[in-house]
CSV table of C-alpha atoms in Angstrom, one decimal:
chain,number,residue,atom,x,y,z
A,1,MET,CA,-14.0,-16.4,-71.4
A,2,ALA,CA,-13.8,-15.2,-67.7
A,3,LEU,CA,-17.0,-13.8,-66.2
A,4,ILE,CA,-17.3,-10.2,-65.5
A,5,ILE,CA,-17.6,-9.3,-61.9
A,6,THR,CA,-19.0,-6.3,-60.2
A,7,ASP,CA,-20.0,-4.9,-57.1
A,8,GLU,CA,-23.7,-5.6,-58.1
A,9,ASN,CA,-23.1,-9.7,-58.8
A,10,TYR,CA,-20.4,-10.8,-57.1
A,11,SER,CA,-21.7,-11.8,-53.6
A,12,GLU,CA,-24.4,-14.0,-55.8
A,13,LEU,CA,-21.6,-15.7,-57.3
A,14,LEU,CA,-19.8,-16.3,-53.8
A,15,LYS,CA,-23.2,-18.1,-52.6
A,16,GLY,CA,-23.3,-20.3,-55.5
A,17,ASP,CA,-21.9,-24.3,-55.2
A,18,LYS,CA,-18.4,-24.1,-57.1
A,19,PRO,CA,-15.3,-22.5,-55.7
A,20,VAL,CA,-14.7,-19.1,-57.3
A,21,VAL,CA,-11.5,-17.3,-58.5
A,22,LEU,CA,-11.6,-13.4,-58.9
A,23,ASP,CA,-8.7,-11.7,-60.8
A,24,PHE,CA,-8.7,-8.1,-59.8
A,25,TRP,CA,-6.9,-6.0,-62.7
A,26,ALA,CA,-7.3,-2.5,-64.3
A,27,GLU,CA,-6.8,-1.8,-68.3
A,28,TRP,CA,-3.6,0.3,-67.5
A,29,CYS,CA,-1.8,-2.5,-65.7
A,30,GLY,CA,0.7,-3.9,-67.9
A,31,PRO,CA,1.5,-7.6,-65.4
A,32,CYS,CA,-2.8,-7.5,-65.7
A,33,ARG,CA,-2.8,-7.4,-69.1
A,34,VAL,CA,-0.1,-10.4,-69.5
A,35,LEU,CA,-2.1,-12.3,-66.9
A,36,GLY,CA,-5.7,-11.7,-68.6
A,37,PRO,CA,-5.4,-14.4,-71.4
A,38,ILE,CA,-4.4,-16.8,-68.9
A,39,ILE,CA,-7.2,-16.1,-66.9
A,40,ASP,CA,-9.5,-16.8,-69.9
A,41,GLU,CA,-7.7,-20.0,-70.9
A,42,LEU,CA,-8.5,-21.4,-67.2
A,43,ALA,CA,-12.2,-20.0,-67.2
A,44,LYS,CA,-12.6,-22.2,-70.3
A,45,GLU,CA,-10.7,-25.2,-69.2
A,46,TYR,CA,-12.7,-25.3,-65.8
A,47,GLU,CA,-15.9,-23.9,-66.7
A,48,ASP,CA,-17.8,-26.7,-65.3
A,49,ARG,CA,-16.0,-26.6,-61.7
A,50,VAL,CA,-14.8,-23.4,-60.9
A,51,ALA,CA,-16.6,-20.0,-61.3
A,52,ILE,CA,-13.8,-17.8,-62.7
A,53,GLY,CA,-14.0,-14.0,-63.3
A,54,LYS,CA,-12.7,-10.6,-63.5
A,55,VAL,CA,-13.0,-7.5,-61.4
A,56,ASP,CA,-11.9,-4.1,-63.0
A,57,VAL,CA,-10.7,-2.3,-60.0
A,58,ASP,CA,-11.3,1.2,-61.3
A,59,ASP,CA,-14.9,0.4,-61.8
A,60,ASN,CA,-16.1,-1.6,-58.6
A,61,ASP,CA,-14.7,0.3,-55.2
A,62,ASN,CA,-17.0,-1.6,-53.0
A,63,ILE,CA,-15.6,-5.1,-53.6
A,64,VAL,CA,-11.8,-3.8,-54.1
A,65,THR,CA,-12.2,-2.0,-50.6
A,66,LYS,CA,-14.1,-5.1,-48.8
A,67,TYR,CA,-11.0,-7.2,-49.9
A,68,GLY,CA,-8.5,-4.9,-49.2
A,69,ILE,CA,-7.0,-5.0,-52.8
A,70,ARG,CA,-3.8,-2.5,-53.0
A,71,ASN,CA,-1.4,-4.2,-55.9
A,72,ILE,CA,-2.8,-5.6,-59.1
A,73,PRO,CA,-3.1,-8.0,-60.4
A,74,THR,CA,-4.2,-9.8,-57.1
A,75,VAL,CA,-6.0,-13.2,-57.8
A,76,LEU,CA,-8.4,-14.6,-54.8
A,77,PHE,CA,-9.4,-18.2,-54.5
A,78,PHE,CA,-12.6,-18.5,-52.4
A,79,LYS,CA,-14.2,-21.9,-51.2
A,80,GLY,CA,-17.5,-21.8,-49.1
A,81,GLY,CA,-17.6,-18.1,-49.9
A,82,GLU,CA,-14.2,-17.6,-47.7
A,83,ILE,CA,-10.8,-16.2,-49.3
A,84,VAL,CA,-8.9,-19.6,-48.8
A,85,ASP,CA,-5.3,-18.6,-51.4
A,86,LYS,CA,-4.5,-15.5,-53.0
A,87,GLN,CA,-1.8,-14.9,-55.7
A,88,VAL,CA,-0.4,-11.5,-55.8
A,89,GLY,CA,1.4,-10.5,-58.9
A,90,ALA,CA,1.4,-12.2,-62.4
A,91,ALA,CA,2.3,-15.9,-62.2
A,92,ASN,CA,2.8,-18.7,-65.1
A,93,LYS,CA,-0.1,-20.8,-65.6
A,94,ASP,CA,1.1,-23.6,-64.0
A,95,VAL,CA,0.9,-21.7,-60.7
A,96,PHE,CA,-2.9,-21.0,-61.3
A,97,ILE,CA,-3.6,-24.4,-61.9
A,98,GLU,CA,-2.0,-25.9,-58.8
A,99,LYS,CA,-4.3,-23.3,-56.6
A,100,ILE,CA,-7.6,-24.2,-58.6
A,101,ASN,CA,-7.1,-28.0,-58.2
A,102,ASN,CA,-6.4,-27.3,-54.4
A,103,LEU,CA,-10.0,-25.6,-54.3
A,104,LEU,CA,-11.6,-28.9,-55.9
């Protein structure tokens, strides 16, 4: 299961040694609900190598504003605390596997 990321805990996560994947979503967003189970599967498959979490855009204004999230779902890929890739909109699992493998 993906980590629950909030305005309060995201900066500590980005300081860690692992690459980070953040899924920006909302409960009312249809494509987000399609993507959610894929993100959870990836979190389980990569749990020892990559920190994968979900950010509810309705509850976390600071992180949403900081990264300029305007469309959801948006998935950001971080390495060394910096954004290195992004996926806007839902995509199939293979797209995310390729992007995550590029982080490693």
